[in-house]
Every structure is written in structure tokens, then in C-alpha cells.
Amino acid sequence: MTESEPGLRADAERNRERIMVAARRLYAAEGLGVSLAAVAREAGVGKATVARRFATRDDLVTAVFSDRMDAYAAATADALADPDPWHGFTRFLEAVCAMQAADRGFADVLTRTFPAAKGLEARRAEAYDGFLELITRAKATGHLRADFVAEDLVLVLMANAGVIAATGDAAPGSWRRVVGHLIRGFATPGAPLLPLADPPAPPALYRAMVRLSRPATFSGSRDVR
């Protein structure tokens, strides 16, 4: 071992951390469409450095979102531990949709699959299996509709991701009201429900609509392939 090797390892670890911090920041703000070249620029390193630390985009996504996928699986476990399965079910939907709202990249992760990211997909499968059990328990209370199926969760996450992307920072709390309406659609008559979140103020919703009507622009951070 040469004297320079510990220093080289320390530099490599610092670069890896810088890349992950940059990717986390860009993904949270813009979603997974951010290019590896943009991550390199944000991190202040060359593209070759990113490639040495993360051979593929899936490798980078796995590293950045592994802790959030852990939190997703933990949310399922927390919901199953709730003595009231219906409350656990509604709390889970609200918690996961809140995770999406806090991070556009994670909103994308929850509505896509990454076959090469074995660790990420294992946690997704764990959460899915827990959710199947949660559905069964919630239906047993009589409060969850009999025709609710696990695939409806994917539709909820897709719908929520779309609302988050559309409203952006113009009407950032809008997703809460949408999720509240969805939960009402899943509930049987008489099921206990929390009050709906307030609707977005008309000026805020108008700003979101104006933003959507503008032609898409590319700052160079997103892939256009």
C-alpha cells in the first residue's frame, strides 16, 4: 500500500458524497429527468467522475433514494401496527403522498420500476406485501370498499405525482385535498373521515394553470432523449 492510497480513497468518498448531495437536490426539485451531466455540474465534478462512482443512473437513484424507500416500507409497518386498520390505511395513504410532495424525485421513484436496482425493488416489494395485508384488515372493519384493490394505490400515487408536478410551488398544498377526496371515494358510507383540507386559493390555482400553459423550456438539466 502506498502512502497516497488513503488520500485517494478519501477524495473518492468526498466526490461520491458531493454527487449524491447534488443529485438529491436536483431530483427533489425537478424529478428523475435530470441528466447525469447536470448532476456532475451541480456537484462540481466531471462526468467521468460520476461514471466512476455510479456506473448507471439506476445505481445513482438507488444510492440517493435508499433511505426514502426504507421510510416507505416503514410507513407500511407503522400502518399495520395501528390498532384501527381503517385509520392505519388512511394514514398510510396520506404519509406516502406527503413523501411524494416533499420530493419530486421520490414521486417519480414510486411510480416507476428499476429492475436493475435490486435493493430498491426489494423494499418496494416489502411495502407492497404489507399493503396487501393492510387492505385485508381495513376491509374487515367495513370502512374500506370491497372493490378496492392494490393496483388502486399505484393510481393514487400517479395521480398525486401529477397534481404535485402541475401545482408546483404555486399551490403546493393542493395534493392534500385531492388525497382527501380519493379517500372518500374508497370509504364505505358512514366510515370515519377527517375534514377535507382547504382548497387552493383561486389566485394560487390560477398561477399553477398559467405555469402549465407556458411552453416547456429546458435549462440543460433534463434529458431530452
Tab-separated table of C-alpha atoms in Angstrom:
chain	number	residue	atom	x	y	z
A	1	MET	CA	0.000	0.000	0.000
A	2	THR	CA	1.393	3.402	-0.939
A	3	GLU	CA	1.066	6.484	1.226
A	4	SER	CA	-1.168	8.118	-1.382
A	5	GLU	CA	-3.863	5.424	-1.343
A	6	PRO	CA	-5.659	6.588	1.826
A	7	GLY	CA	-5.769	10.111	0.388
A	8	LEU	CA	-7.135	8.818	-2.911
A	9	ARG	CA	-9.843	6.864	-1.109
A	10	ALA	CA	-10.795	9.956	0.902
A	11	ASP	CA	-11.050	12.032	-2.282
A	12	ALA	CA	-13.190	9.371	-3.917
A	13	GLU	CA	-15.527	9.273	-0.929
A	14	ARG	CA	-15.826	13.069	-0.886
A	15	ASN	CA	-16.664	13.073	-4.590
A	16	ARG	CA	-19.261	10.374	-4.066
A	17	GLU	CA	-20.908	12.389	-1.312
A	18	ARG	CA	-20.866	15.568	-3.415
A	19	ILE	CA	-22.507	13.711	-6.284
A	20	MET	CA	-25.204	12.277	-4.050
A	21	VAL	CA	-25.939	15.650	-2.443
A	22	ALA	CA	-26.191	17.278	-5.881
A	23	ALA	CA	-28.394	14.504	-7.263
A	24	ARG	CA	-30.669	14.597	-4.228
A	25	ARG	CA	-31.107	18.350	-4.601
A	26	LEU	CA	-31.803	18.232	-8.355
A	27	TYR	CA	-34.076	15.188	-8.204
A	28	ALA	CA	-36.112	16.716	-5.383
A	29	ALA	CA	-36.666	19.914	-7.356
A	30	GLU	CA	-37.054	18.552	-10.898
A	31	GLY	CA	-37.711	14.811	-10.771
A	32	LEU	CA	-35.756	11.958	-12.282
A	33	GLY	CA	-35.479	13.555	-15.713
A	34	VAL	CA	-32.299	15.305	-14.567
A	35	SER	CA	-29.308	14.160	-16.610
A	36	LEU	CA	-26.094	12.755	-15.173
A	37	ALA	CA	-24.264	15.639	-16.863
A	38	ALA	CA	-26.384	18.099	-14.869
A	39	VAL	CA	-25.622	16.195	-11.665
A	40	ALA	CA	-21.906	16.424	-12.468
A	41	ARG	CA	-22.152	20.191	-12.995
A	42	GLU	CA	-24.115	20.658	-9.781
A	43	ALA	CA	-21.543	18.596	-7.877
A	44	GLY	CA	-18.614	20.420	-9.424
A	45	VAL	CA	-17.053	17.258	-10.826
A	46	GLY	CA	-16.532	15.821	-14.294
A	47	LYS	CA	-18.869	13.359	-15.960
A	48	ALA	CA	-16.121	10.742	-15.810
A	49	THR	CA	-16.038	11.099	-12.020
A	50	VAL	CA	-19.774	10.454	-11.827
A	51	ALA	CA	-19.358	7.399	-14.065
A	52	ARG	CA	-16.596	6.027	-11.829
A	53	ARG	CA	-18.716	6.346	-8.701
A	54	PHE	CA	-22.041	5.307	-10.299
A	55	ALA	CA	-21.855	3.133	-13.391
A	56	THR	CA	-25.533	3.642	-14.300
A	57	ARG	CA	-28.361	6.030	-13.479
A	58	ASP	CA	-30.091	3.220	-11.563
A	59	ASP	CA	-27.014	2.966	-9.336
A	60	LEU	CA	-27.260	6.673	-8.522
A	61	VAL	CA	-31.027	6.522	-7.993
A	62	THR	CA	-30.574	3.553	-5.638
A	63	ALA	CA	-27.952	5.387	-3.595
A	64	VAL	CA	-29.966	8.603	-3.389
A	65	PHE	CA	-33.342	7.082	-2.562
A	66	SER	CA	-32.492	4.018	-0.485
A	67	ASP	CA	-33.286	5.844	2.766
A	68	ARG	CA	-36.588	7.107	1.382
A	69	MET	CA	-37.519	3.618	0.240
A	70	ASP	CA	-36.740	2.459	3.785
A	71	ALA	CA	-39.143	5.139	5.056
A	72	TYR	CA	-41.778	3.960	2.563
A	73	ALA	CA	-41.529	0.390	3.853
A	74	ALA	CA	-41.566	1.679	7.436
A	75	ALA	CA	-44.774	3.598	6.733
A	76	THR	CA	-46.438	0.319	5.816
A	77	ALA	CA	-45.206	-1.305	9.012
A	78	ASP	CA	-46.472	1.653	11.074
A	79	ALA	CA	-49.884	1.422	9.406
A	80	LEU	CA	-50.107	-2.305	10.141
A	81	ALA	CA	-49.252	-1.606	13.785
A	82	ASP	CA	-52.201	0.783	14.127
A	83	PRO	CA	-54.917	-0.870	16.273
A	84	ASP	CA	-57.525	0.665	13.936
A	85	PRO	CA	-56.831	-0.762	10.441
A	86	TRP	CA	-59.001	1.849	8.703
A	87	HIS	CA	-57.096	4.652	10.408
A	88	GLY	CA	-53.854	2.874	9.528
A	89	PHE	CA	-54.942	2.646	5.890
A	90	THR	CA	-55.831	6.327	5.567
A	91	ARG	CA	-52.736	7.386	7.493
A	92	PHE	CA	-50.559	5.335	5.153
A	93	LEU	CA	-52.031	6.950	2.028
A	94	GLU	CA	-51.551	10.421	3.492
A	95	ALA	CA	-47.990	9.654	4.643
A	96	VAL	CA	-46.831	8.272	1.312
A	97	CYS	CA	-48.425	11.105	-0.644
A	98	ALA	CA	-46.682	13.552	1.698
A	99	MET	CA	-43.358	11.846	0.878
A	100	GLN	CA	-44.088	12.438	-2.796
A	101	ALA	CA	-44.941	16.084	-2.198
A	102	ALA	CA	-41.682	16.634	-0.340
A	103	ASP	CA	-39.517	15.223	-3.135
A	104	ARG	CA	-40.438	15.154	-6.830
A	105	GLY	CA	-37.721	12.603	-7.461
A	106	PHE	CA	-39.257	10.237	-4.954
A	107	ALA	CA	-42.671	10.873	-6.501
A	108	ASP	CA	-41.133	9.511	-9.715
A	109	VAL	CA	-39.474	6.579	-7.945
A	110	LEU	CA	-42.804	5.421	-6.523
A	111	THR	CA	-44.447	5.345	-9.965
A	112	ARG	CA	-41.640	3.602	-11.872
A	113	THR	CA	-39.725	0.346	-11.618
A	114	PHE	CA	-35.952	-0.101	-11.612
A	115	PRO	CA	-35.271	-3.778	-12.405
A	116	ALA	CA	-31.504	-3.388	-12.030
A	117	ALA	CA	-31.853	-1.731	-8.598
A	118	LYS	CA	-32.367	-4.906	-6.579
A	119	GLY	CA	-32.258	-3.256	-3.152
A	120	LEU	CA	-34.759	-0.591	-4.133
A	121	GLU	CA	-37.153	-3.093	-5.636
A	122	ALA	CA	-36.864	-5.412	-2.618
A	123	ARG	CA	-38.051	-2.607	-0.341
A	124	ARG	CA	-40.863	-1.794	-2.761
A	125	ALA	CA	-41.957	-5.448	-2.704
A	126	GLU	CA	-41.821	-5.467	1.091
A	127	ALA	CA	-44.040	-2.386	1.253
A	128	TYR	CA	-46.423	-3.870	-1.322
A	129	ASP	CA	-46.836	-7.108	0.629
A	130	GLY	CA	-47.562	-5.106	3.764
A	131	PHE	CA	-50.111	-3.020	1.908
A	132	LEU	CA	-51.938	-6.158	0.749
A	133	GLU	CA	-52.339	-7.138	4.399
A	134	LEU	CA	-53.424	-3.602	5.269
A	135	ILE	CA	-56.167	-3.752	2.609
A	136	THR	CA	-57.487	-7.020	4.026
A	137	ARG	CA	-57.595	-5.629	7.549
A	138	ALA	CA	-59.190	-2.324	6.503
A	139	LYS	CA	-61.916	-4.166	4.576
A	140	ALA	CA	-62.618	-6.268	7.649
A	141	THR	CA	-63.572	-3.094	9.531
A	142	GLY	CA	-66.326	-2.470	6.989
A	143	HIS	CA	-64.959	1.007	6.233
A	144	LEU	CA	-62.973	0.208	3.053
A	145	ARG	CA	-64.912	-0.595	-0.088
A	146	ALA	CA	-64.829	-4.240	-1.137
A	147	ASP	CA	-63.761	-3.328	-4.670
A	148	PHE	CA	-60.587	-1.520	-3.592
A	149	VAL	CA	-57.506	-3.380	-4.907
A	150	ALA	CA	-53.767	-2.916	-4.509
A	151	GLU	CA	-53.458	-1.517	-8.028
A	152	ASP	CA	-55.511	1.449	-6.854
A	153	LEU	CA	-52.521	2.526	-4.761
A	154	VAL	CA	-50.439	2.873	-7.936
A	155	LEU	CA	-53.192	5.011	-9.458
A	156	VAL	CA	-53.280	7.186	-6.318
A	157	LEU	CA	-49.517	7.712	-6.486
A	158	MET	CA	-49.654	8.508	-10.203
A	159	ALA	CA	-52.492	10.974	-9.675
A	160	ASN	CA	-50.728	12.588	-6.732
A	161	ALA	CA	-47.464	12.877	-8.671
A	162	GLY	CA	-49.357	14.620	-11.460
A	163	VAL	CA	-51.002	17.100	-9.087
A	164	ILE	CA	-47.669	17.852	-7.418
A	165	ALA	CA	-45.960	18.438	-10.766
A	166	ALA	CA	-48.847	20.604	-12.013
A	167	THR	CA	-49.286	22.823	-8.964
A	168	GLY	CA	-45.599	23.117	-8.051
A	169	ASP	CA	-44.817	25.971	-5.706
A	170	ALA	CA	-47.841	27.956	-6.945
A	171	ALA	CA	-50.346	25.890	-4.931
A	172	PRO	CA	-48.161	23.426	-3.006
A	173	GLY	CA	-50.777	22.056	-0.603
A	174	SER	CA	-53.319	21.121	-3.253
A	175	TRP	CA	-52.425	17.444	-3.114
A	176	ARG	CA	-53.850	17.138	0.408
A	177	ARG	CA	-57.357	17.991	-0.781
A	178	VAL	CA	-57.078	15.620	-3.747
A	179	VAL	CA	-55.982	12.762	-1.487
A	180	GLY	CA	-58.840	13.557	0.880
A	181	HIS	CA	-61.316	13.245	-1.970
A	182	LEU	CA	-59.746	9.950	-3.061
A	183	ILE	CA	-60.000	8.514	0.449
A	184	ARG	CA	-63.694	9.470	0.470
A	185	GLY	CA	-64.097	7.544	-2.743
A	186	PHE	CA	-62.553	4.450	-1.138
A	187	ALA	CA	-64.672	4.684	2.041
A	188	THR	CA	-67.990	2.983	2.650
A	189	PRO	CA	-70.946	5.096	3.824
A	190	GLY	CA	-70.509	6.102	7.452
A	191	ALA	CA	-66.752	5.477	7.591
A	192	PRO	CA	-64.965	7.944	9.898
A	193	LEU	CA	-63.190	10.619	7.888
A	194	LEU	CA	-61.051	13.616	8.709
A	195	PRO	CA	-62.155	17.015	7.371
A	196	LEU	CA	-61.038	17.845	3.857
A	197	ALA	CA	-58.050	20.134	3.519
A	198	ASP	CA	-58.912	23.619	2.309
A	199	PRO	CA	-58.942	24.068	-1.471
A	200	PRO	CA	-56.184	26.168	-3.032
A	201	ALA	CA	-56.949	29.855	-3.222
A	202	PRO	CA	-58.163	30.892	-6.681
A	203	PRO	CA	-55.113	33.123	-7.355
A	204	ALA	CA	-52.772	30.250	-6.434
A	205	LEU	CA	-54.591	27.804	-8.667
A	206	TYR	CA	-54.596	30.361	-11.467
A	207	ARG	CA	-50.811	30.747	-11.148
A	208	ALA	CA	-50.454	26.968	-11.414
A	209	MET	CA	-52.625	26.939	-14.550
A	210	VAL	CA	-50.613	29.765	-16.096
A	211	ARG	CA	-47.391	27.898	-15.378
A	212	LEU	CA	-48.764	24.784	-17.076
A	213	SER	CA	-49.809	26.755	-20.148
A	214	ARG	CA	-46.306	28.079	-20.789
A	215	PRO	CA	-44.163	26.254	-23.369
A	216	ALA	CA	-41.696	23.835	-21.832
A	217	THR	CA	-38.162	25.155	-21.547
A	218	PHE	CA	-35.004	23.202	-20.965
A	219	SER	CA	-32.291	24.572	-18.726
A	220	GLY	CA	-29.883	21.829	-19.689
A	221	SER	CA	-30.508	19.849	-16.524
A	222	ARG	CA	-33.029	17.468	-18.040
A	223	ASP	CA	-32.598	14.759	-20.614
A	224	VAL	CA	-34.480	15.323	-23.837
A	225	ARG	CA	-33.747	11.975	-25.446
